[in-house]
Amino acid sequence: MTAPLPPSLEVRPPPGPVSATLSPPGSKSLTNRALVLAALAEGTSTLRGCLDSEDTQVMRAALRRCGVAIAAADDDTTFHVTGVAGPLPRVDDPETPIDVATAGTAARFLTAVLAASPVACVVDGSPRMRERPMEGLLQALRAQGATITCRGADDLLPAEIRGTRLLGGEVRLPRPPSSQFISALLIAAPLARTATVVVLEQGTPARPYVDMTLACLRDFGADARWIDRDVLSVSPATLRGRDYGVEPDASAATYLLALPAIHGGEVTVPGLGRASLQGDARFAEVLARMGAAVEQTDTTTTVRGAGPLRGVDLDLADMPDTTLTAAVLALHAAGPTRIRGVEVLRHHESDRIAAGATELRKLGAEVTEHEGGLDITPPARLTEGAAIDTYKDHRMAMAFSLAGRVTIRDPGCVGKTFPRFFEVLAGLGMVDAR
């Protein structure tokens, strides 16, 4: 299915138990972190196994506008990045906004790095990105010496940035609405005058993503670490280019691994196991709690359907991107499922808590929506043929494709992180194109 996807796709359960080895594309989170760090580094980095999707294309285009040379290999998953050995040196045509589209990582990471560079520019995004919070990040960067003026609503995009060498020192944050705020400050910290110490006064949201950022910084030569439970330190440094392998995307893998849990059979995802940098690799534990048989080595994960699923109480604060996968699994479980700790989802590509509740009800579930999650009671019999609205949200489209016989509206939104997702389902006999 290399042609553009139609306005809607009919998706059905696989014709029998699934038996497959399936590979999701490279991690969006790791790809965008590696692209930024390679851009700031000295020398040329070769990044292998990258995700080529809307979010990473936005990041590459922005970095090229800032003087970074990025060459793609023929497979579009390997990139050679010639870094600038420090702050970004310029922005071509500064009055033309740097467009981050709907990419939260690009919006937050680029804003911080541009604020830490001697440039003037404007950062803007899609209408939804203009609604997503930036306040704590912009305030921290202003306190560090950057001049940032919002053109519309206060502390939202679009934002005019006049960067400078950041001061470093202590940065105190209340609990931010996204771990991306923390990661953005950490990524910019090697460019600061002195060591940056980030104090998270009310704890760390989605901590595994912050751990991932620290590991990436260390891979590119920075001294980046926890110095207390909720205190981080990053020292000034000239980063070093390197050969870097990007893991398969653990969030995308949850859809593939959920298939045998729902429909029977066995799926193996190679290259992703318990040694992964990505917190979402632990979704295998959720599948096991719900009744699937799971085998996980350091580098592979295999899930087998092992009979009926069961409802559970899930705190997904450390892996909120898996919430919709868990919600669709709950449709097929015996007994209710509670999902909590995912308030951050109110401010993603859609309000995933509200959107998820609406679409689950179309399938016959009883759903109670609360601020930080969902209570889901599965139907006695799943409603077939429901038309699922996706809210321009890739995770809505992919998760609800697992539900049963449904029609997915705007399936093309999966291009944000997994452009070939419906090709994978077609290979399993699950997709009819309209």
Coordinates of C-alpha atoms in Angstrom, one line a residue:
M1 CA 0.0 0.0 0.0
T2 CA 2.5 2.6 -1.2
A3 CA -0.2 4.9 -2.6
P4 CA -1.8 7.4 -0.3
L5 CA -4.3 5.9 2.0
P6 CA -8.0 6.5 1.3
P7 CA -10.3 8.6 3.6
S8 CA -11.3 5.4 5.4
L9 CA -10.2 1.8 5.8
E10 CA -12.2 -1.2 6.8
V11 CA -10.2 -3.3 9.3
R12 CA -11.2 -6.8 10.4
P13 CA -9.8 -9.4 12.8
P14 CA -7.1 -11.6 11.3
P15 CA -8.5 -14.7 9.5
G16 CA -6.9 -17.0 12.1
P17 CA -4.3 -16.9 14.9
V18 CA -1.4 -14.6 14.0
S19 CA 2.0 -16.2 13.7
A20 CA 4.6 -13.6 12.7
T21 CA 7.8 -11.8 13.3
L22 CA 7.0 -8.1 13.0
S23 CA 9.3 -5.1 13.1
P24 CA 8.0 -1.6 13.9
P25 CA 10.0 1.3 12.5
G26 CA 12.7 3.1 14.5
S27 CA 11.9 4.9 17.6
K28 CA 10.5 8.4 17.1
S29 CA 11.8 9.5 20.5
L30 CA 15.3 8.2 19.9
T31 CA 15.5 9.4 16.3
N32 CA 14.6 13.0 17.2
R33 CA 17.0 13.0 20.2
A34 CA 19.8 11.6 18.1
L35 CA 19.2 14.1 15.3
V36 CA 19.4 17.1 17.6
L37 CA 22.5 15.9 19.5
A38 CA 24.3 14.9 16.3
A39 CA 23.5 18.4 14.9
L40 CA 25.2 20.0 18.0
A41 CA 28.1 17.6 18.0
E42 CA 31.6 17.9 16.5
G43 CA 32.2 15.8 13.4
T44 CA 29.8 13.5 11.4
S45 CA 27.4 11.1 13.0
T46 CA 25.9 8.1 11.2
L47 CA 22.4 7.4 12.6
R48 CA 21.1 3.9 11.7
G49 CA 17.6 2.5 12.0
C50 CA 15.9 5.9 12.2
L51 CA 12.2 6.6 11.8
D52 CA 11.3 8.3 8.5
S53 CA 8.0 9.9 9.2
E54 CA 6.3 13.3 9.6
D55 CA 7.7 14.0 13.0
T56 CA 11.3 13.2 12.0
Q57 CA 11.0 14.9 8.7
V58 CA 10.0 18.1 10.5
M59 CA 13.0 17.8 12.7
R60 CA 15.4 17.3 9.8
A61 CA 14.0 20.2 7.8
A62 CA 14.3 22.5 10.8
L63 CA 17.9 21.5 11.5
R64 CA 18.9 22.0 7.8
R65 CA 17.5 25.5 8.0
C66 CA 19.9 26.0 10.9
G67 CA 23.0 25.1 8.9
V68 CA 23.2 21.4 9.7
A69 CA 24.1 19.1 6.8
I70 CA 22.0 15.9 6.8
A71 CA 22.3 13.3 4.1
A72 CA 20.0 10.3 3.8
A73 CA 21.0 6.9 2.6
D74 CA 18.8 5.2 0.0
D75 CA 16.7 3.4 2.6
D76 CA 15.7 6.6 4.4
T77 CA 16.5 5.1 7.7
T78 CA 20.2 6.0 7.8
F79 CA 21.3 9.6 8.1
H80 CA 24.7 11.2 8.0
V81 CA 24.6 14.3 10.1
T82 CA 27.5 16.8 10.0
G83 CA 27.3 18.7 13.3
V84 CA 28.1 22.3 14.0
A85 CA 30.2 21.7 17.1
G86 CA 28.1 23.9 19.4
P87 CA 25.2 26.2 19.2
L88 CA 23.2 26.4 16.0
P89 CA 24.9 29.2 13.9
R90 CA 22.0 30.6 11.9
V91 CA 18.5 30.3 10.7
D92 CA 17.9 30.9 7.1
D93 CA 15.1 33.5 6.4
P94 CA 14.5 34.2 10.1
E95 CA 11.0 35.7 9.4
T96 CA 9.7 32.5 7.9
P97 CA 8.6 30.4 10.9
I98 CA 10.3 27.1 11.6
D99 CA 7.3 24.7 11.3
V100 CA 7.1 21.9 13.8
A101 CA 3.7 20.7 12.6
T102 CA 2.2 18.5 15.3
A103 CA 5.6 17.2 16.6
G104 CA 5.8 17.8 20.3
T105 CA 9.5 16.6 20.4
A106 CA 10.4 19.0 17.6
A107 CA 8.6 21.9 19.2
R108 CA 10.1 21.5 22.7
F109 CA 13.6 20.3 21.7
L110 CA 14.1 22.9 19.0
T111 CA 12.7 25.8 21.1
A112 CA 15.3 25.0 23.8
V113 CA 18.2 24.6 21.4
L114 CA 17.4 27.7 19.5
A115 CA 17.1 29.7 22.8
A116 CA 20.6 28.5 23.6
S117 CA 22.0 29.6 20.2
P118 CA 22.9 33.1 18.9
V119 CA 20.0 33.3 16.5
A120 CA 16.7 35.0 15.9
C121 CA 13.7 33.0 14.6
V122 CA 10.1 32.1 15.0
V123 CA 8.8 28.6 15.9
D124 CA 5.3 27.7 14.9
G125 CA 3.2 24.6 14.5
S126 CA -0.2 23.2 13.6
P127 CA -3.4 24.5 15.2
R128 CA -3.3 21.7 17.7
M129 CA 0.4 22.3 18.5
R130 CA -0.6 26.0 19.2
E131 CA -2.8 24.6 21.9
R132 CA -0.3 22.3 23.5
P133 CA 1.5 23.6 26.7
M134 CA 4.8 25.4 26.5
E135 CA 4.6 27.6 29.5
G136 CA 7.0 26.0 32.0
L137 CA 9.7 25.5 29.3
L138 CA 9.5 29.1 28.0
Q139 CA 9.6 30.5 31.5
A140 CA 12.7 28.4 32.3
L141 CA 14.5 29.5 29.1
R142 CA 13.6 33.1 29.8
A143 CA 15.1 32.8 33.2
Q144 CA 18.2 31.3 31.6
G145 CA 18.7 34.5 29.5
A146 CA 16.8 33.9 26.2
T147 CA 14.2 36.4 25.0
I148 CA 11.0 34.7 23.9
T149 CA 7.8 36.5 22.9
C150 CA 4.6 34.7 22.1
R151 CA 2.7 36.1 19.1
G152 CA -0.6 34.8 20.1
A153 CA -1.8 33.4 23.5
D154 CA 0.7 33.7 26.3
D155 CA 3.2 30.9 26.6
L156 CA 2.0 29.1 23.5
L157 CA 3.3 28.9 19.9
P158 CA 4.0 30.8 17.7
A159 CA 7.0 32.1 19.6
E160 CA 9.7 34.6 18.6
I161 CA 13.1 33.5 20.0
R162 CA 16.2 35.6 20.4
G163 CA 18.8 33.1 21.6
T164 CA 21.9 33.5 23.7
R165 CA 24.3 31.3 25.6
L166 CA 22.2 30.1 28.5
L167 CA 23.3 30.8 32.0
G168 CA 23.2 27.3 33.5
G169 CA 22.9 26.9 37.2
E170 CA 19.8 25.8 39.0
V171 CA 16.5 25.5 37.2
R172 CA 13.5 24.7 39.4
L173 CA 10.4 23.3 37.9
P174 CA 7.0 22.3 39.4
R175 CA 5.8 19.0 37.9
P176 CA 5.6 19.9 34.2
P177 CA 2.8 18.7 32.0
S178 CA 5.2 16.7 29.8
S179 CA 8.6 15.1 30.2
Q180 CA 9.6 16.7 26.9
F181 CA 10.0 20.0 28.9
I182 CA 12.7 18.4 31.0
S183 CA 14.3 16.6 28.1
A184 CA 14.4 19.9 26.1
L185 CA 16.3 21.7 28.9
L186 CA 18.7 18.8 29.3
I187 CA 19.5 18.7 25.5
A188 CA 20.2 22.4 25.5
A189 CA 22.3 22.2 28.7
P190 CA 25.7 21.3 27.1
L191 CA 25.6 24.7 25.4
A192 CA 25.2 26.7 28.7
R193 CA 27.9 28.7 30.5
T194 CA 28.0 26.5 33.6
A195 CA 26.5 23.2 34.7
T196 CA 22.7 23.1 34.6
V197 CA 21.0 21.5 37.6
V198 CA 17.2 20.8 37.0
V199 CA 15.2 20.4 40.3
L200 CA 11.8 18.8 39.8
E201 CA 9.9 20.1 42.8
Q202 CA 6.9 17.8 42.5
G203 CA 8.4 14.7 40.9
T204 CA 9.3 13.6 37.4
P205 CA 6.5 12.8 34.8
A206 CA 7.2 9.8 32.5
R207 CA 10.6 9.3 34.1
P208 CA 11.7 6.7 31.5
Y209 CA 11.7 9.3 28.8
V210 CA 14.0 11.5 30.9
D211 CA 16.3 8.5 31.5
M212 CA 16.3 8.0 27.7
T213 CA 17.5 11.6 27.2
L214 CA 20.2 11.3 29.8
A215 CA 21.5 8.1 28.1
C216 CA 21.5 9.8 24.6
L217 CA 23.4 12.7 26.0
R218 CA 26.0 10.4 27.5
D219 CA 26.2 8.5 24.2
F220 CA 27.2 11.8 22.5
G221 CA 29.8 12.6 25.1
A222 CA 28.0 14.7 27.8
D223 CA 28.2 14.4 31.5
A224 CA 24.4 14.0 32.2
R225 CA 23.0 12.2 35.3
W226 CA 20.7 12.1 38.2
I227 CA 22.3 13.5 41.3
D228 CA 19.2 12.9 43.5
R229 CA 15.8 11.4 43.2
D230 CA 14.4 14.4 41.3
V231 CA 17.5 16.4 40.6
L232 CA 19.5 16.2 37.3
S233 CA 22.8 17.7 36.3
V234 CA 24.3 18.3 32.8
S235 CA 27.7 19.9 32.4
P236 CA 28.8 22.1 29.5
A237 CA 30.4 20.1 26.8
T238 CA 31.3 19.8 23.1
L239 CA 29.4 16.8 22.0
R240 CA 31.1 14.2 19.8
G241 CA 29.7 12.7 16.6
R242 CA 29.4 8.9 16.5
D243 CA 27.8 5.9 14.9
Y244 CA 24.4 5.5 16.6
G245 CA 21.8 2.7 16.3
V246 CA 18.2 3.6 16.9
E247 CA 16.0 0.9 18.5
P248 CA 12.6 -0.1 17.1
D249 CA 9.8 2.1 18.4
A250 CA 8.5 0.5 21.6
S251 CA 5.3 2.5 21.5
A252 CA 4.6 1.3 18.0
A253 CA 5.5 -2.3 19.0
T254 CA 2.6 -2.3 21.5
Y255 CA 0.1 -2.5 18.7
L256 CA 1.8 -5.5 17.1
L257 CA 2.3 -7.3 20.4
A258 CA -1.3 -6.8 21.4
L259 CA -2.6 -8.6 18.3
P260 CA -2.0 -12.2 19.5
A261 CA -3.2 -11.2 23.0
I262 CA -6.6 -10.2 21.4
H263 CA -6.8 -12.5 18.4
G264 CA -4.6 -15.5 19.3
G265 CA -1.3 -16.7 17.9
E266 CA 2.2 -15.4 18.5
V267 CA 4.1 -12.3 17.5
T268 CA 7.9 -11.7 18.0
V269 CA 9.4 -8.2 17.8
P270 CA 13.2 -8.4 17.4
G271 CA 15.5 -5.7 18.5
L272 CA 13.4 -4.7 21.4
G273 CA 13.6 -6.3 24.8
R274 CA 14.1 -5.6 28.5
A275 CA 17.4 -3.9 27.9
S276 CA 15.7 -1.2 25.8
L277 CA 16.2 2.5 26.6
Q278 CA 12.5 3.0 26.0
G279 CA 10.1 2.7 29.0
D280 CA 7.3 1.5 26.7
A281 CA 9.2 -1.8 26.2
R282 CA 7.7 -2.6 29.7
F283 CA 4.3 -2.8 28.1
A284 CA 5.1 -6.5 27.9
E285 CA 4.4 -6.6 31.6
V286 CA 1.0 -5.2 31.1
L287 CA 0.2 -7.8 28.5
A288 CA 1.3 -10.5 31.0
R289 CA -0.9 -9.1 33.7
M290 CA -3.8 -9.1 31.4
G291 CA -3.3 -12.8 30.7
A292 CA -1.0 -13.1 27.6
A293 CA 2.1 -15.3 27.7
V294 CA 5.2 -13.2 27.4
E295 CA 8.8 -14.1 26.8
Q296 CA 11.3 -11.2 26.8
T297 CA 15.1 -11.3 26.5
D298 CA 17.4 -8.3 26.5
T299 CA 16.8 -7.9 22.8
T300 CA 13.5 -9.5 21.8
T301 CA 9.9 -9.7 22.9
T302 CA 7.4 -12.5 22.1
V303 CA 3.8 -12.5 23.0
R304 CA 1.4 -15.5 22.7
G305 CA -2.3 -15.5 23.2
A306 CA -3.0 -17.7 26.2
G307 CA -6.8 -17.6 26.6
P308 CA -9.2 -15.0 27.8
L309 CA -7.8 -11.6 28.9
R310 CA -8.7 -10.2 32.3
G311 CA -9.3 -6.6 33.4
V312 CA -6.7 -5.0 35.6
D313 CA -5.8 -1.7 37.4
L314 CA -3.0 0.0 35.5
D315 CA -0.9 3.0 36.5
L316 CA 0.6 4.0 33.2
A317 CA 2.2 7.3 34.4
D318 CA 5.6 6.1 33.1
M319 CA 4.3 4.9 29.7
P320 CA 1.3 7.1 28.8
D321 CA 1.7 6.5 25.1
T322 CA 0.5 2.9 25.7
T323 CA -2.8 4.0 27.1
L324 CA -4.9 3.5 24.0
T325 CA -3.4 0.1 23.4
A326 CA -4.4 -0.9 26.9
A327 CA -7.9 0.6 26.5
V328 CA -8.5 -1.5 23.4
L329 CA -7.2 -4.6 25.1
A330 CA -9.7 -3.8 27.9
L331 CA -12.6 -4.2 25.3
H332 CA -11.6 -7.9 25.1
A333 CA -11.0 -8.6 28.8
A334 CA -13.2 -10.2 31.4
G335 CA -14.1 -7.6 34.0
P336 CA -13.4 -3.9 34.2
T337 CA -10.1 -2.2 33.6
R338 CA -8.9 1.0 35.3
I339 CA -6.2 3.2 33.6
R340 CA -4.8 6.0 35.7
G341 CA -1.9 8.4 36.0
V342 CA -2.1 9.7 32.4
E343 CA -3.3 13.3 32.8
V344 CA -0.6 14.2 30.3
L345 CA -2.8 12.7 27.5
R346 CA -5.1 15.7 27.7
H347 CA -2.5 17.7 25.8
H348 CA -1.3 15.3 23.0
E349 CA -2.3 15.2 19.4
S350 CA -5.8 14.9 20.7
D351 CA -7.2 14.7 24.2
R352 CA -6.7 11.0 24.2
I353 CA -8.7 10.4 27.3
A354 CA -11.8 12.1 26.0
A355 CA -11.3 10.8 22.4
G356 CA -10.6 7.3 23.6
A357 CA -13.8 7.3 25.8
T358 CA -15.9 8.4 22.9
E359 CA -14.7 5.7 20.5
L360 CA -14.8 2.9 23.2
R361 CA -18.4 3.7 23.7
K362 CA -19.1 3.2 20.0
L363 CA -17.9 -0.3 20.4
G364 CA -20.3 -1.0 23.3
A365 CA -18.1 -0.4 26.3
E366 CA -19.2 1.4 29.4
V367 CA -16.7 4.1 30.1
T368 CA -16.2 6.5 32.9
E369 CA -13.7 9.3 32.1
H370 CA -11.7 10.9 35.0
E371 CA -9.0 13.5 34.9
G372 CA -6.2 11.1 34.8
G373 CA -7.6 8.1 32.9
L374 CA -10.5 5.8 32.2
D375 CA -12.6 3.1 33.8
I376 CA -13.6 0.6 31.1
T377 CA -16.3 -2.1 31.4
P378 CA -16.2 -4.3 28.3
P379 CA -19.4 -5.1 26.4
A380 CA -20.9 -8.5 26.5
R381 CA -20.7 -8.4 22.7
L382 CA -18.5 -6.0 20.7
T383 CA -20.4 -3.7 18.3
E384 CA -19.3 -4.5 14.8
G385 CA -18.8 -2.1 12.0
A386 CA -18.3 1.1 14.1
A387 CA -16.8 4.1 12.3
I388 CA -13.9 5.2 14.4
D389 CA -12.9 8.8 14.4
T390 CA -9.2 9.3 14.8
Y391 CA -9.0 13.1 15.6
K392 CA -5.9 13.4 13.4
D393 CA -4.1 11.3 16.0
H394 CA -1.9 8.4 14.9
R395 CA -2.3 6.5 18.2
M396 CA -6.1 6.6 18.0
A397 CA -5.9 5.1 14.5
M398 CA -3.4 2.3 15.3
A399 CA -4.9 1.3 18.7
F400 CA -8.5 1.1 17.4
S401 CA -7.4 -1.0 14.4
L402 CA -6.9 -3.8 16.9
A403 CA -10.5 -3.7 18.2
G404 CA -12.3 -5.9 15.7
R405 CA -14.4 -5.2 12.6
V406 CA -14.2 -1.4 12.4
T407 CA -13.8 1.4 9.9
I408 CA -10.9 3.7 10.6
R409 CA -11.5 7.3 9.4
D410 CA -8.4 9.3 8.3
P411 CA -6.0 6.3 8.4
G412 CA -3.3 8.5 6.9
C413 CA -2.6 10.1 10.2
V414 CA -0.4 7.1 11.0
G415 CA 2.2 8.8 8.8
K416 CA 3.3 10.7 11.9
T417 CA 5.1 7.7 13.4
F418 CA 4.4 4.5 11.5
P419 CA 3.7 5.2 7.8
R420 CA 3.5 1.5 6.9
F421 CA 1.3 0.4 9.7
F422 CA -1.7 -0.6 7.5
E423 CA 0.7 -2.4 5.2
V424 CA 1.6 -4.6 8.1
L425 CA -2.1 -5.3 8.9
A426 CA -2.7 -6.0 5.2
G427 CA 0.0 -8.7 5.4
L428 CA -1.9 -10.3 8.2
G429 CA -5.2 -10.2 6.2
M430 CA -6.8 -7.5 8.2
V431 CA -7.3 -4.6 5.8
D432 CA -9.7 -3.9 3.0
A433 CA -9.2 -0.5 1.3
R434 CA -12.3 1.5 0.2

